[in-house]
């Protein structure tokens, strides 16, 4: 008896050996992953710093180049002003020189003008120094001794600039008119400081001022401006470029946290100084700010990881001590205790492998709970879990002992029906029974509510659609998709036609995405028909809405999108709107329709409105109200002239954000209409609470008038409801005079249908002529029979 514990301990040690290696590998992987994350963060920060520093250097280079060019332009402008003021003086000088008088005797204001120009350069244009010199580089202006002394120190460095060929051009054109002065600017070192020097030739190169065709230096005048880069210019540059602690240095001696930017002379290319500053390094800044939090997070992760490893070690030992329990947990769903995806796949493969050719068939079905997400989001995960368990229990009661019901995940189940024979009645009986039991109300005790859902089933028989498990699952999924597309709450058996339908949906999705790729124009400059190449174009058609009074005058029009396909012709919404919703394209399509409808309606009669359909997905998207108001602002359409038509599905489980968006739109004046009223699941409380301005009676009810005894009662009840609530009522699908007269007698406010107008392009609607440049909608050219 004592040997049993010893053997047990030895067995546990043998089991712990491979577990220890596994845990070691997991721990090493975790540490390595954490190290790689840290290294990646450091590398990203370094790269970000390098990019930011390079960008600052580029901006500094560009800014210095701009300042040099700006200096040349400014000195040229000052020179032009100087020449304009001294031109009359030059003419007087010529006259006095003929009688032997000196220039100063001719006009003493010449010196005053030179002094004024230099003061303009220093005071107005913020240059540090300004001089007017002759061709020899001598001062040609009045200046005190200190100014002359300072200039003489600079003269030898400034003199070569006066010989620049760009300055040697005549100041008069061949016709005798004055030409703008030539000007240059260079970067060089003066007084040991980086300096921008601008030079403009402002002296006359007239015939009287030349000898043998060459200019006389003593009669040539140059305006020289000087701006040091280590003074106010550096301060301004620092503010513009955001340089922190910028300073000028003659040598590259930055501190550890600083960088030095070398300034090169534009004449010799030699370095003339350095601008030193503390760079803005976003990568280091982010790493510095996140380092404490990341360190703490690393410690927490390490602790959690260690704890996880310890718990995993215990779990591995426990799982290995009970192989049956491990297999059960691995192959069954914890919530419902049903087989999971792995066990279902195992049983399906086994069933297909054992089936002999010509034997009985096997059926595979995929089951999806419709509107489960709404219940789960509204009442919480506990209620959702209870609903999943209850649905599984109900389905199990209908199955045979040899059948397998598995939960694949979420609200999706799979059903394996072996030995169903050649008769499809067994499959049909089971599927219909599942649809019935799922459609019954579910009492959820955790949420103290009753949930109403349905089930959609896609089923395929094997080997009718291939013998592999992958083909069976794929074909069942196609059938399930078709069941959902046809309205849900039904079952569809796979057939060859569905395979082509799936391909067609994929093709439509791809082509529609290509069409919408050309509609990305936030400025709203697209035409009303947007082209997108060989896949066709999108068009807006409009069906007019008429008042039940005033001789059926047009009150507005409903915008309806059409797709004029290059190969398939004109496609209606039901052939591509569901694809757009499933493929995530409905938001882009809906915004385009809204924008184009508003753009068209802005030119209609101000008394009319435009109605635009909005999908539930659009309504629940954050920012929908902002997009609507932005489109109204861009197109100029007043909010009261826009009516958004929402289906009853959009009112199911409206979240607070969507409700706030509707309230904001109604506050701005946008009207809300409930389309196909009476066909869905909205309640009167939703209609009242969410604020509906109009209800639209579905055409299916209107067609009952005169054909079914209860048709008049249903329509009368709907019209009376709208009248009592003070809500406008529009009847859709009016096609006969009898329907029109009956609806008018009931009290409908507006009528819409083929009796008045078919949906037509905007070009086919008759337009008024009393508003040139902006036609107004009156209505299509149709004959409305008299009452």
XYZ file of C-alpha atoms in Angstrom:
787
model
C 0.000 0.000 0.000
C 2.887 2.359 0.639
C 4.114 1.847 -2.903
C 1.076 3.610 -4.396
C 1.959 7.154 -3.174
C 5.565 6.611 -4.261
C 4.485 5.539 -7.742
C 2.124 8.521 -7.901
C 4.909 10.942 -7.020
C 7.197 9.375 -9.637
C 4.462 9.705 -12.223
C 3.938 13.365 -11.333
C 7.692 14.009 -11.660
C 7.721 12.409 -15.093
C 4.799 14.603 -16.107
C 6.465 17.720 -14.659
C 9.636 17.228 -16.736
C 8.116 18.092 -20.146
C 5.886 20.690 -18.487
C 8.984 22.380 -17.033
C 10.584 22.663 -20.472
C 7.341 24.051 -21.894
C 7.082 26.645 -19.137
C 10.727 27.567 -19.645
C 10.128 28.125 -23.356
C 7.035 30.228 -22.617
C 8.959 32.293 -20.054
C 11.857 32.778 -22.471
C 9.447 33.759 -25.220
C 7.722 36.257 -22.943
C 11.004 37.846 -21.852
C 12.226 37.921 -25.436
C 8.996 39.484 -26.642
C 9.128 42.123 -23.914
C 12.757 42.845 -24.797
C 11.895 43.167 -28.474
C 9.047 45.560 -27.625
C 11.430 47.706 -25.560
C 14.096 47.668 -28.276
C 11.487 48.485 -30.913
C 10.284 51.436 -28.830
C 13.838 52.726 -28.366
C 14.573 52.283 -32.063
C 11.361 54.070 -33.025
C 12.213 56.931 -30.653
C 15.737 57.209 -32.074
C 14.455 57.218 -35.634
C 11.866 59.828 -34.716
C 14.559 62.006 -33.125
C 16.797 61.663 -36.168
C 13.947 62.573 -38.516
C 12.950 65.559 -36.360
C 16.568 66.789 -36.174
C 17.036 66.399 -39.912
C 13.810 68.289 -40.484
C 14.987 71.135 -38.230
C 18.276 71.294 -40.126
C 16.441 71.403 -43.445
C 14.147 74.142 -42.190
C 17.180 76.085 -40.932
C 18.904 75.779 -44.317
C 15.776 76.848 -46.168
C 15.182 79.751 -43.805
C 18.765 81.055 -44.167
C 18.432 80.779 -47.947
C 15.122 82.679 -47.780
C 16.710 85.385 -45.627
C 19.570 85.832 -48.122
C 17.107 86.132 -50.997
C 14.923 88.466 -48.942
C 17.953 90.612 -48.168
C 18.696 90.943 -51.903
C 15.093 91.933 -52.603
C 14.937 94.470 -49.773
C 18.244 96.143 -50.617
C 17.069 96.334 -54.217
C 13.843 98.013 -53.108
C 15.725 100.484 -50.908
C 18.085 101.178 -53.804
C 15.143 101.769 -56.108
C 13.753 104.286 -53.620
C 17.131 105.961 -53.318
C 17.468 106.255 -57.109
C 13.948 107.666 -57.389
C 14.796 110.392 -54.851
C 18.195 111.214 -56.331
C 17.183 111.182 -60.013
C 16.284 114.886 -60.080
C 19.567 115.571 -58.291
C 21.496 113.734 -60.987
C 19.963 115.934 -63.674
C 20.828 119.082 -61.738
C 24.368 117.815 -61.203
C 24.771 117.465 -64.939
C 23.692 121.058 -65.449
C 25.968 122.447 -62.664
C 28.920 120.404 -63.841
C 28.781 122.269 -67.159
C 29.321 125.560 -65.320
C 32.003 124.086 -63.013
C 29.942 123.687 -59.820
C 30.412 120.751 -57.417
C 27.615 118.228 -56.631
C 27.269 119.464 -53.070
C 26.750 123.004 -54.377
C 24.253 121.622 -56.875
C 21.997 120.082 -54.199
C 22.992 119.602 -50.569
C 19.941 117.271 -50.134
C 21.947 114.500 -51.884
C 23.807 113.753 -48.683
C 20.584 114.026 -46.739
C 18.975 111.466 -49.054
C 21.827 109.005 -48.555
C 21.578 109.371 -44.790
C 17.823 108.928 -44.966
C 18.135 105.722 -47.006
C 20.608 104.204 -44.549
C 18.304 105.117 -41.669
C 15.384 103.486 -43.493
C 17.427 100.303 -43.839
C 18.393 100.206 -40.155
C 15.215 101.565 -38.558
C 12.459 100.247 -40.799
C 13.965 97.053 -42.227
C 15.847 96.212 -38.998
C 19.325 96.025 -40.543
C 22.201 96.444 -38.135
C 24.237 98.741 -40.430
C 23.815 100.381 -43.833
C 26.307 102.328 -45.982
C 26.420 104.071 -49.339
C 29.815 103.698 -50.993
C 31.420 104.504 -54.346
C 33.040 102.115 -56.757
C 36.323 102.172 -54.790
C 34.560 101.059 -51.648
C 34.854 104.512 -50.024
C 31.996 105.961 -48.010
C 29.858 108.257 -50.151
C 27.739 109.583 -47.308
C 28.108 111.732 -44.244
C 29.108 109.647 -41.217
C 30.700 110.237 -37.853
C 34.230 109.095 -37.018
C 33.101 105.953 -35.239
C 30.996 104.855 -38.220
C 33.861 105.512 -40.607
C 36.272 103.614 -38.395
C 33.929 100.654 -38.216
C 33.423 100.720 -41.963
C 37.147 100.799 -42.642
C 37.473 97.509 -40.700
C 34.929 95.956 -43.028
C 35.997 97.644 -46.262
C 38.488 95.020 -47.361
C 35.850 92.276 -46.947
C 33.092 94.263 -48.662
C 35.171 95.540 -51.566
C 35.095 92.225 -53.571
C 31.325 92.283 -53.553
C 31.282 95.528 -55.549
C 32.982 93.755 -58.441
C 30.301 91.074 -58.702
C 29.255 90.829 -62.388
C 25.614 90.755 -61.348
C 25.932 94.385 -60.229
C 27.553 95.619 -63.452
C 24.578 96.481 -65.594
C 23.330 99.883 -66.884
C 20.767 101.711 -64.813
C 19.092 103.084 -67.882
C 17.473 101.239 -70.704
C 18.184 101.994 -74.362
C 15.185 104.316 -74.342
C 16.586 106.378 -71.481
C 14.213 105.108 -68.798
C 15.607 104.100 -65.423
C 15.808 100.346 -64.809
C 15.550 98.748 -61.338
C 18.878 98.504 -59.550
C 20.831 95.265 -59.572
C 21.089 93.715 -56.104
C 22.851 90.742 -54.526
C 23.098 89.249 -51.041
C 25.751 86.979 -49.594
C 26.565 85.189 -46.339
C 30.044 85.961 -45.011
C 31.921 86.644 -41.778
C 32.316 90.240 -40.561
C 33.894 91.111 -37.244
C 34.041 87.378 -36.518
C 30.265 87.076 -36.861
C 28.059 85.398 -39.482
C 26.511 88.196 -41.499
C 24.057 88.654 -44.361
C 25.377 91.440 -46.599
C 23.154 92.953 -49.272
C 24.532 95.171 -52.048
C 22.572 97.196 -54.611
C 24.127 99.287 -57.399
C 22.384 102.639 -57.196
C 24.863 104.828 -59.139
C 24.321 105.929 -62.747
C 26.114 104.171 -65.576
C 25.177 106.861 -68.055
C 27.374 108.000 -70.901
C 28.649 110.872 -68.822
C 29.713 108.441 -66.094
C 31.870 106.187 -68.245
C 35.308 106.347 -69.727
C 35.871 104.313 -72.849
C 32.575 102.500 -72.229
C 33.602 101.467 -68.668
C 31.963 102.819 -65.504
C 33.804 105.477 -63.557
C 34.162 104.053 -59.994
C 34.083 107.455 -58.343
C 30.683 108.153 -59.871
C 29.227 104.725 -59.102
C 27.191 104.328 -55.923
C 26.348 101.145 -53.967
C 23.975 100.632 -51.072
C 25.327 98.051 -48.583
C 23.158 96.602 -45.805
C 24.484 94.422 -42.999
C 22.538 92.089 -40.713
C 24.378 90.021 -38.096
C 22.942 86.587 -37.460
C 23.829 86.545 -33.766
C 21.505 89.345 -32.700
C 17.858 90.069 -33.317
C 17.994 88.041 -36.512
C 18.853 84.916 -34.523
C 16.085 85.677 -32.029
C 13.548 85.995 -34.832
C 14.857 82.836 -36.470
C 14.644 81.015 -33.158
C 11.024 82.055 -32.680
C 10.026 81.143 -36.236
C 11.663 77.721 -36.223
C 10.979 76.932 -32.569
C 14.653 76.609 -31.674
C 15.043 76.168 -27.942
C 17.980 78.121 -26.441
C 19.440 79.105 -29.816
C 22.812 80.864 -29.699
C 25.632 81.757 -32.098
C 29.074 80.222 -31.763
C 32.257 80.685 -33.777
C 33.216 77.055 -33.247
C 31.235 73.844 -33.013
C 31.135 73.495 -29.241
C 27.638 72.256 -28.422
C 26.774 70.790 -25.062
C 25.746 67.157 -24.791
C 22.073 68.009 -25.234
C 22.667 70.544 -28.045
C 23.295 70.386 -31.780
C 25.322 72.743 -33.958
C 24.275 73.935 -37.398
C 27.160 75.059 -39.580
C 26.742 78.291 -41.541
C 28.790 78.335 -44.756
C 29.809 81.423 -46.685
C 27.945 81.734 -49.963
C 31.035 83.226 -51.614
C 33.793 80.840 -50.496
C 31.877 77.891 -49.079
C 33.936 78.019 -45.912
C 32.307 77.757 -42.470
C 31.743 81.183 -40.922
C 29.967 80.190 -37.711
C 27.526 77.864 -36.013
C 23.997 78.141 -34.649
C 23.673 75.990 -31.542
C 20.351 75.015 -29.971
C 18.680 72.334 -27.924
C 16.702 70.293 -30.472
C 13.128 69.200 -30.045
C 13.372 65.406 -30.005
C 9.822 63.989 -29.931
C 11.030 60.416 -29.686
C 13.157 61.034 -26.607
C 10.424 63.170 -25.089
C 7.812 60.453 -25.532
C 10.172 57.771 -24.239
C 11.048 59.955 -21.252
C 7.418 60.518 -20.412
C 6.431 56.914 -20.900
C 9.497 55.374 -19.264
C 8.065 55.386 -15.695
C 4.718 54.019 -16.858
C 6.376 51.458 -19.124
C 8.714 50.370 -16.329
C 5.785 49.935 -13.982
C 3.859 48.136 -16.714
C 6.839 45.848 -17.345
C 6.995 45.003 -13.659
C 3.256 44.364 -13.519
C 3.436 42.267 -16.694
C 6.364 40.326 -15.287
C 4.448 39.659 -12.081
C 1.314 38.728 -13.972
C 3.320 36.609 -16.379
C 5.017 34.840 -13.506
C 1.671 34.309 -11.826
C 0.268 33.055 -15.112
C 3.147 30.659 -15.503
C 2.620 29.316 -12.005
C -1.088 28.877 -12.609
C -0.366 27.331 -15.996
C 2.048 24.914 -14.359
C -0.644 23.888 -11.904
C -3.197 23.647 -14.701
C -0.918 21.450 -16.789
C -0.327 19.088 -13.880
C -4.047 18.969 -13.170
C -4.965 18.432 -16.816
C -2.395 15.691 -17.237
C -3.739 13.936 -14.136
C -7.192 13.740 -15.724
C -6.997 12.985 -19.446
C -10.706 12.558 -19.841
C -11.452 15.966 -18.340
C -8.836 17.586 -20.564
C -10.315 16.029 -23.695
C -13.824 17.036 -22.688
C -12.773 20.638 -22.092
C -10.876 20.688 -25.374
C -13.773 19.373 -27.448
C -16.844 20.923 -25.802
C -18.266 24.391 -25.386
C -18.122 25.521 -21.782
C -21.335 27.527 -21.889
C -23.687 25.047 -23.535
C -21.749 21.776 -22.973
C -22.243 21.132 -26.684
C -19.451 19.880 -28.940
C -17.272 22.700 -30.156
C -15.814 23.376 -33.593
C -12.964 20.874 -33.181
C -15.182 17.964 -32.157
C -17.732 18.811 -34.839
C -15.009 18.803 -37.500
C -13.738 15.454 -36.165
C -17.188 13.882 -36.299
C -17.895 15.323 -39.738
C -14.663 13.926 -41.134
C -15.390 10.551 -39.553
C -18.946 10.505 -40.897
C -17.827 11.341 -44.438
C -15.022 8.770 -44.313
C -17.360 5.950 -43.255
C -20.023 6.702 -45.832
C -19.905 4.312 -48.740
C -20.663 5.480 -52.278
C -24.323 5.136 -53.053
C -25.230 4.952 -49.371
C -27.376 7.273 -47.350
C -26.614 10.955 -47.432
C -25.316 13.197 -44.657
C -26.592 16.744 -44.157
C -24.672 19.661 -42.664
C -26.458 22.789 -41.457
C -25.240 26.110 -40.090
C -27.625 27.911 -37.722
C -27.397 31.582 -36.798
C -29.531 33.323 -34.157
C -31.003 36.479 -35.685
C -31.014 39.628 -33.521
C -28.948 37.933 -30.812
C -26.483 40.820 -30.782
C -29.283 43.270 -30.047
C -30.370 41.231 -27.018
C -26.796 40.809 -25.817
C -26.014 44.532 -26.165
C -29.277 45.659 -24.601
C -29.606 43.314 -21.619
C -25.989 42.339 -21.029
C -23.775 39.303 -21.485
C -25.512 37.339 -18.750
C -28.804 37.549 -20.628
C -27.003 36.680 -23.848
C -25.462 33.592 -22.262
C -28.840 32.493 -20.936
C -30.359 32.979 -24.380
C -27.608 30.846 -25.959
C -28.192 28.044 -23.440
C -31.962 28.169 -23.863
C -31.736 28.105 -27.645
C -29.366 25.115 -27.516
C -31.697 23.236 -25.176
C -34.673 23.852 -27.454
C -32.858 22.646 -30.546
C -31.627 19.495 -28.808
C -35.205 18.425 -28.135
C -35.869 18.104 -31.887
C -32.787 16.112 -32.838
C -32.255 12.390 -33.205
C -29.766 10.520 -30.991
C -27.275 10.203 -33.841
C -27.366 13.920 -34.693
C -24.662 16.323 -33.491
C -25.393 19.915 -32.539
C -22.255 22.002 -31.960
C -21.638 25.597 -31.025
C -19.018 27.162 -33.309
C -18.845 30.416 -31.400
C -20.982 33.441 -30.564
C -24.511 32.817 -31.822
C -23.501 30.369 -34.566
C -24.285 26.642 -34.341
C -23.546 23.700 -36.617
C -25.696 20.610 -37.075
C -24.593 17.218 -38.421
C -27.435 14.973 -39.655
C -26.163 11.538 -40.682
C -28.274 8.962 -42.530
C -30.945 11.342 -43.818
C -31.588 9.187 -46.897
C -32.553 10.343 -50.344
C -35.739 12.021 -49.190
C -35.339 15.705 -48.363
C -38.370 15.553 -46.082
C -36.235 14.602 -43.071
C -34.030 17.646 -43.597
C -37.033 19.888 -44.148
C -38.833 18.611 -41.054
C -35.864 19.190 -38.777
C -35.087 22.647 -40.217
C -38.690 23.807 -40.011
C -38.895 22.571 -36.430
C -35.742 24.492 -35.522
C -37.122 27.656 -37.115
C -40.352 27.286 -35.130
C -38.770 26.708 -31.727
C -36.325 29.589 -32.176
C -39.155 31.960 -33.122
C -40.942 31.388 -29.806
C -40.362 33.971 -27.037
C -37.516 33.350 -24.595
C -38.081 34.174 -20.919
C -34.749 35.499 -19.635
C -34.695 35.384 -15.845
C -31.349 37.164 -15.539
C -32.759 40.248 -17.263
C -36.413 39.799 -16.246
C -37.502 40.233 -19.850
C -38.803 38.338 -22.837
C -36.577 38.132 -25.889
C -37.874 37.669 -29.434
C -35.383 36.264 -31.915
C -35.424 33.976 -34.928
C -33.096 31.555 -36.641
C -31.570 31.408 -40.108
C -30.390 28.044 -41.408
C -28.263 27.074 -44.376
C -28.170 23.349 -45.103
C -26.342 21.158 -47.622
C -26.598 17.452 -48.355
C -23.453 15.371 -48.884
C -22.444 14.042 -51.415
C -24.831 16.217 -53.460
C -22.427 19.169 -53.120
C -19.068 17.405 -52.810
C -17.650 14.870 -50.402
C -15.061 16.948 -48.506
C -15.763 18.560 -45.145
C -14.443 21.905 -46.357
C -16.870 21.924 -49.295
C -19.754 20.979 -47.040
C -19.038 23.798 -44.575
C -18.465 26.311 -47.350
C -21.695 25.418 -49.140
C -23.664 25.512 -45.886
C -22.241 28.957 -45.205
C -23.353 30.130 -48.659
C -26.862 28.835 -47.989
C -26.885 30.548 -44.583
C -25.880 33.835 -46.206
C -28.712 33.458 -48.690
C -31.209 32.777 -45.878
C -30.160 35.984 -44.149
C -30.304 37.927 -47.402
C -33.897 36.800 -47.989
C -35.126 38.237 -44.715
C -33.921 35.784 -42.042
C -36.128 33.477 -39.986
C -35.997 30.817 -42.723
C -33.941 27.879 -44.010
C -32.313 27.534 -47.403
C -30.905 24.366 -48.957
C -27.752 24.784 -51.007
C -28.016 24.434 -54.758
C -25.743 25.114 -57.736
C -27.456 28.462 -58.328
C -26.306 29.729 -54.922
C -22.658 29.162 -55.834
C -23.056 31.516 -58.753
C -24.972 33.937 -56.547
C -22.071 34.077 -54.091
C -19.701 34.791 -56.968
C -22.065 37.486 -58.251
C -22.178 39.138 -54.807
C -18.403 39.181 -54.629
C -18.255 40.696 -58.108
C -20.867 43.321 -57.235
C -18.974 44.188 -54.053
C -15.700 44.619 -55.952
C -17.277 46.709 -58.696
C -19.230 48.845 -56.247
C -16.043 49.530 -54.309
C -14.456 50.670 -57.586
C -17.417 52.970 -58.273
C -17.257 54.490 -54.787
C -13.492 54.979 -55.075
C -14.231 57.902 -57.401
C -16.675 59.564 -55.005
C -14.153 60.744 -52.357
C -14.649 64.456 -52.745
C -15.202 66.180 -49.357
C -15.476 69.584 -51.029
C -18.600 68.409 -52.816
C -17.406 69.226 -56.336
C -18.619 65.992 -57.948
C -21.341 66.151 -60.584
C -24.717 64.652 -59.862
C -23.681 61.596 -61.874
C -20.309 60.306 -60.683
C -18.327 58.266 -63.203
C -16.031 55.466 -62.230
C -14.896 53.894 -65.508
C -15.947 50.585 -67.101
C -18.004 49.366 -64.102
C -20.557 52.094 -64.742
C -21.916 55.150 -62.979
C -24.144 56.016 -60.039
C -27.204 58.125 -60.737
C -29.849 59.815 -58.621
C -33.459 59.452 -59.675
C -36.291 61.335 -58.026
C -39.923 60.367 -57.466
C -42.117 63.332 -56.683
C -44.369 63.519 -53.623
C -47.696 65.348 -53.971
C -49.988 67.075 -51.541
C -53.400 65.532 -50.987
C -54.843 69.009 -51.474
C -54.101 72.027 -53.671
C -54.772 69.986 -56.820
C -52.027 67.522 -55.887
C -49.254 70.103 -56.093
C -45.693 68.812 -55.712
C -44.519 69.003 -52.099
C -41.147 67.322 -52.567
C -39.288 64.381 -54.049
C -37.607 61.225 -52.768
C -34.031 60.595 -53.898
C -33.438 57.068 -55.204
C -29.992 55.808 -56.189
C -29.473 53.803 -59.363
C -26.396 52.079 -60.755
C -26.042 52.247 -64.514
C -23.765 49.264 -65.011
C -21.730 48.944 -68.177
C -22.764 45.295 -68.743
C -25.936 44.769 -66.695
C -27.765 47.963 -67.503
C -29.673 49.978 -64.898
C -29.467 48.295 -61.462
C -31.973 49.035 -58.708
C -31.020 49.410 -55.024
C -32.141 45.943 -53.971
C -29.385 44.446 -56.161
C -26.478 46.317 -54.550
C -27.586 48.010 -51.282
C -27.445 44.718 -49.270
C -23.985 44.094 -50.692
C -22.937 47.604 -49.671
C -24.212 47.002 -46.124
C -22.421 43.659 -45.791
C -19.225 44.978 -47.357
C -18.948 48.110 -45.210
C -19.631 50.457 -48.143
C -23.024 51.820 -47.088
C -21.645 54.843 -45.209
C -19.730 56.185 -48.201
C -22.612 55.463 -50.578
C -25.172 57.039 -48.254
C -23.173 60.245 -47.787
C -22.772 60.615 -51.541
C -26.527 60.192 -52.105
C -27.262 62.725 -49.343
C -24.817 65.279 -50.744
C -26.048 64.988 -54.336
C -29.718 65.092 -53.279
C -29.146 68.269 -51.241
C -27.201 69.842 -54.084
C -30.077 69.155 -56.470
C -32.805 70.304 -54.043
C -31.155 73.647 -53.279
C -32.329 74.872 -56.689
C -35.898 73.654 -56.295
C -38.896 75.640 -55.209
C -38.259 76.732 -51.575
C -41.613 75.238 -50.603
C -40.481 71.712 -51.558
C -38.321 69.236 -49.684
C -36.098 66.301 -50.573
C -36.348 62.916 -48.825
C -33.249 60.737 -48.480
C -33.179 57.162 -47.160
C -30.759 56.418 -44.290
C -29.694 52.910 -43.299
C -29.536 51.768 -39.642
C -25.759 51.418 -39.925
C -25.424 55.065 -40.944
C -27.624 56.207 -38.062
C -25.592 54.299 -35.467
C -22.259 55.585 -36.767
C -20.703 58.292 -34.612
C -20.445 61.580 -36.426
C -23.509 60.991 -38.636
C -25.246 64.169 -37.435
C -22.065 66.176 -38.020
C -21.844 64.853 -41.585
C -25.469 65.758 -42.326
C -25.088 69.308 -41.001
C -21.796 69.740 -42.859
C -23.443 68.696 -46.142
C -26.308 71.130 -45.533
C -23.784 73.891 -44.895
C -21.729 73.032 -47.994
C -24.684 72.798 -50.359
C -26.663 75.716 -48.891
C -29.869 73.702 -48.386
C -31.883 74.862 -45.379
C -32.417 72.077 -42.772
C -36.257 72.157 -42.875
C -36.087 71.165 -46.557
C -34.303 67.883 -45.787
C -36.246 64.820 -44.655
C -34.338 61.707 -43.555
C -36.276 58.470 -44.059
C -35.450 55.744 -41.535
C -36.728 52.190 -41.615
C -38.225 50.647 -38.501
C -35.099 48.517 -38.128
C -33.161 51.676 -37.377
C -35.333 52.292 -34.287
C -34.551 48.959 -32.675
C -32.131 49.411 -29.773
C -31.141 52.960 -30.674
C -28.169 53.808 -28.475
C -27.744 57.113 -26.678
C -25.303 58.492 -29.247
C -27.688 57.856 -32.154
C -30.613 59.256 -30.145
C -28.609 62.393 -29.368
C -27.703 62.723 -33.054
C -31.368 62.561 -34.086
C -32.306 65.105 -31.435
C -29.582 67.453 -32.662
C -30.732 67.147 -36.277
C -34.353 67.827 -35.325
C -33.253 70.819 -33.261
C -31.540 72.213 -36.367
C -34.767 71.765 -38.354
C -34.123 68.485 -40.192
C -37.272 66.364 -40.422
C -37.377 62.642 -39.621
C -39.677 60.223 -41.452
C -40.430 56.600 -40.532
C -40.438 54.612 -43.781
C -42.511 51.439 -44.376
C -44.425 52.060 -41.146
C -46.123 48.980 -39.773
C -43.812 46.482 -41.490
C -41.173 46.193 -38.734
C -40.903 46.016 -34.969
C -40.838 49.618 -33.791
C -43.174 50.584 -31.008
C -45.303 53.679 -30.574
C -43.060 54.703 -27.709
C -40.141 54.846 -30.155
C -42.148 57.003 -32.550
C -43.078 59.426 -29.794
C -39.825 59.389 -27.820
C -37.464 59.750 -30.771
C -39.566 62.410 -32.449
C -40.882 61.454 -35.887
C -42.251 64.172 -38.190
C -43.773 61.858 -40.793
C -44.837 58.239 -41.163
C -44.957 56.598 -44.591
C -47.516 53.858 -45.151
C -45.918 50.973 -47.024
C -47.168 50.192 -50.517
C -48.116 46.661 -49.383
C -50.912 48.181 -47.266
C -52.043 50.543 -50.035
C -52.404 47.648 -52.484
C -54.881 46.036 -50.066
C -57.373 48.843 -50.728
C -60.165 47.475 -52.858
C -58.748 43.923 -52.812
C -58.892 42.828 -49.180
C -61.655 43.493 -46.692
C -59.250 44.427 -43.917
C -57.124 46.673 -46.147
C -59.196 49.795 -45.530
C -59.238 49.153 -41.779
C -55.446 48.841 -41.599
C -54.765 51.955 -43.679
C -57.459 53.904 -41.826
C -55.901 52.978 -38.484
C -52.448 54.105 -39.619
C -53.745 57.419 -40.990
C -55.767 58.014 -37.847
C -52.728 57.318 -35.702
C -50.713 59.921 -37.556
C -53.523 62.458 -37.416
C -54.026 62.015 -33.671
C -50.297 62.335 -32.996
C -49.997 65.408 -35.210
C -47.643 63.605 -37.605
C -47.758 63.996 -41.385
C -48.745 60.820 -43.259
C -47.526 59.866 -46.739
C -49.025 56.914 -48.589
C -46.626 55.102 -50.923
C -47.481 53.012 -53.966
C -50.573 54.963 -55.067
C -51.349 53.583 -58.535
C -55.102 54.040 -59.080
C -57.541 56.902 -58.794
C -59.639 54.869 -56.369
C -56.693 54.479 -54.016
C -55.957 58.195 -54.316
C -59.500 59.275 -53.562
C -59.818 56.885 -50.606
C -56.520 58.054 -49.076
C -57.497 61.703 -49.492
C -60.809 61.010 -47.789
C -59.021 59.288 -44.895
C -56.868 62.372 -44.308
C -53.451 61.496 -45.789
C -51.347 64.631 -46.091
C -49.165 63.481 -49.027
C -49.315 60.862 -51.781
C -46.588 59.089 -53.718
C -46.776 56.498 -56.457
C -46.834 55.695 -60.143
C -50.191 57.421 -60.515
C -48.325 60.706 -60.135
C -44.774 59.971 -61.237
C -42.301 57.176 -61.806
C -38.745 57.648 -60.522
C -36.984 59.654 -63.232
C -33.582 61.292 -63.611
C -33.377 64.930 -62.593
C -33.043 65.945 -66.247
C -36.526 64.610 -67.022
C -38.298 66.647 -64.344
C -40.029 69.768 -65.641
C -38.351 72.889 -64.333
C -39.662 76.411 -63.853
C -38.291 79.355 -65.780
C -38.851 82.091 -63.200
C -35.456 81.635 -61.524
C -32.696 81.956 -64.157
C -29.537 80.090 -63.229
C -31.266 77.974 -60.615
C -34.251 75.955 -61.829
C -36.938 74.917 -59.407
C -38.777 71.634 -59.185
C -42.403 71.765 -60.196
C -43.011 68.114 -61.038
C -42.792 65.771 -63.973
C -44.865 66.450 -67.034
C -47.656 64.014 -66.289
C -51.411 64.052 -66.440
C -53.133 63.609 -63.104
C -56.715 62.392 -63.625
C -59.343 64.574 -62.090
C -61.327 63.361 -59.136
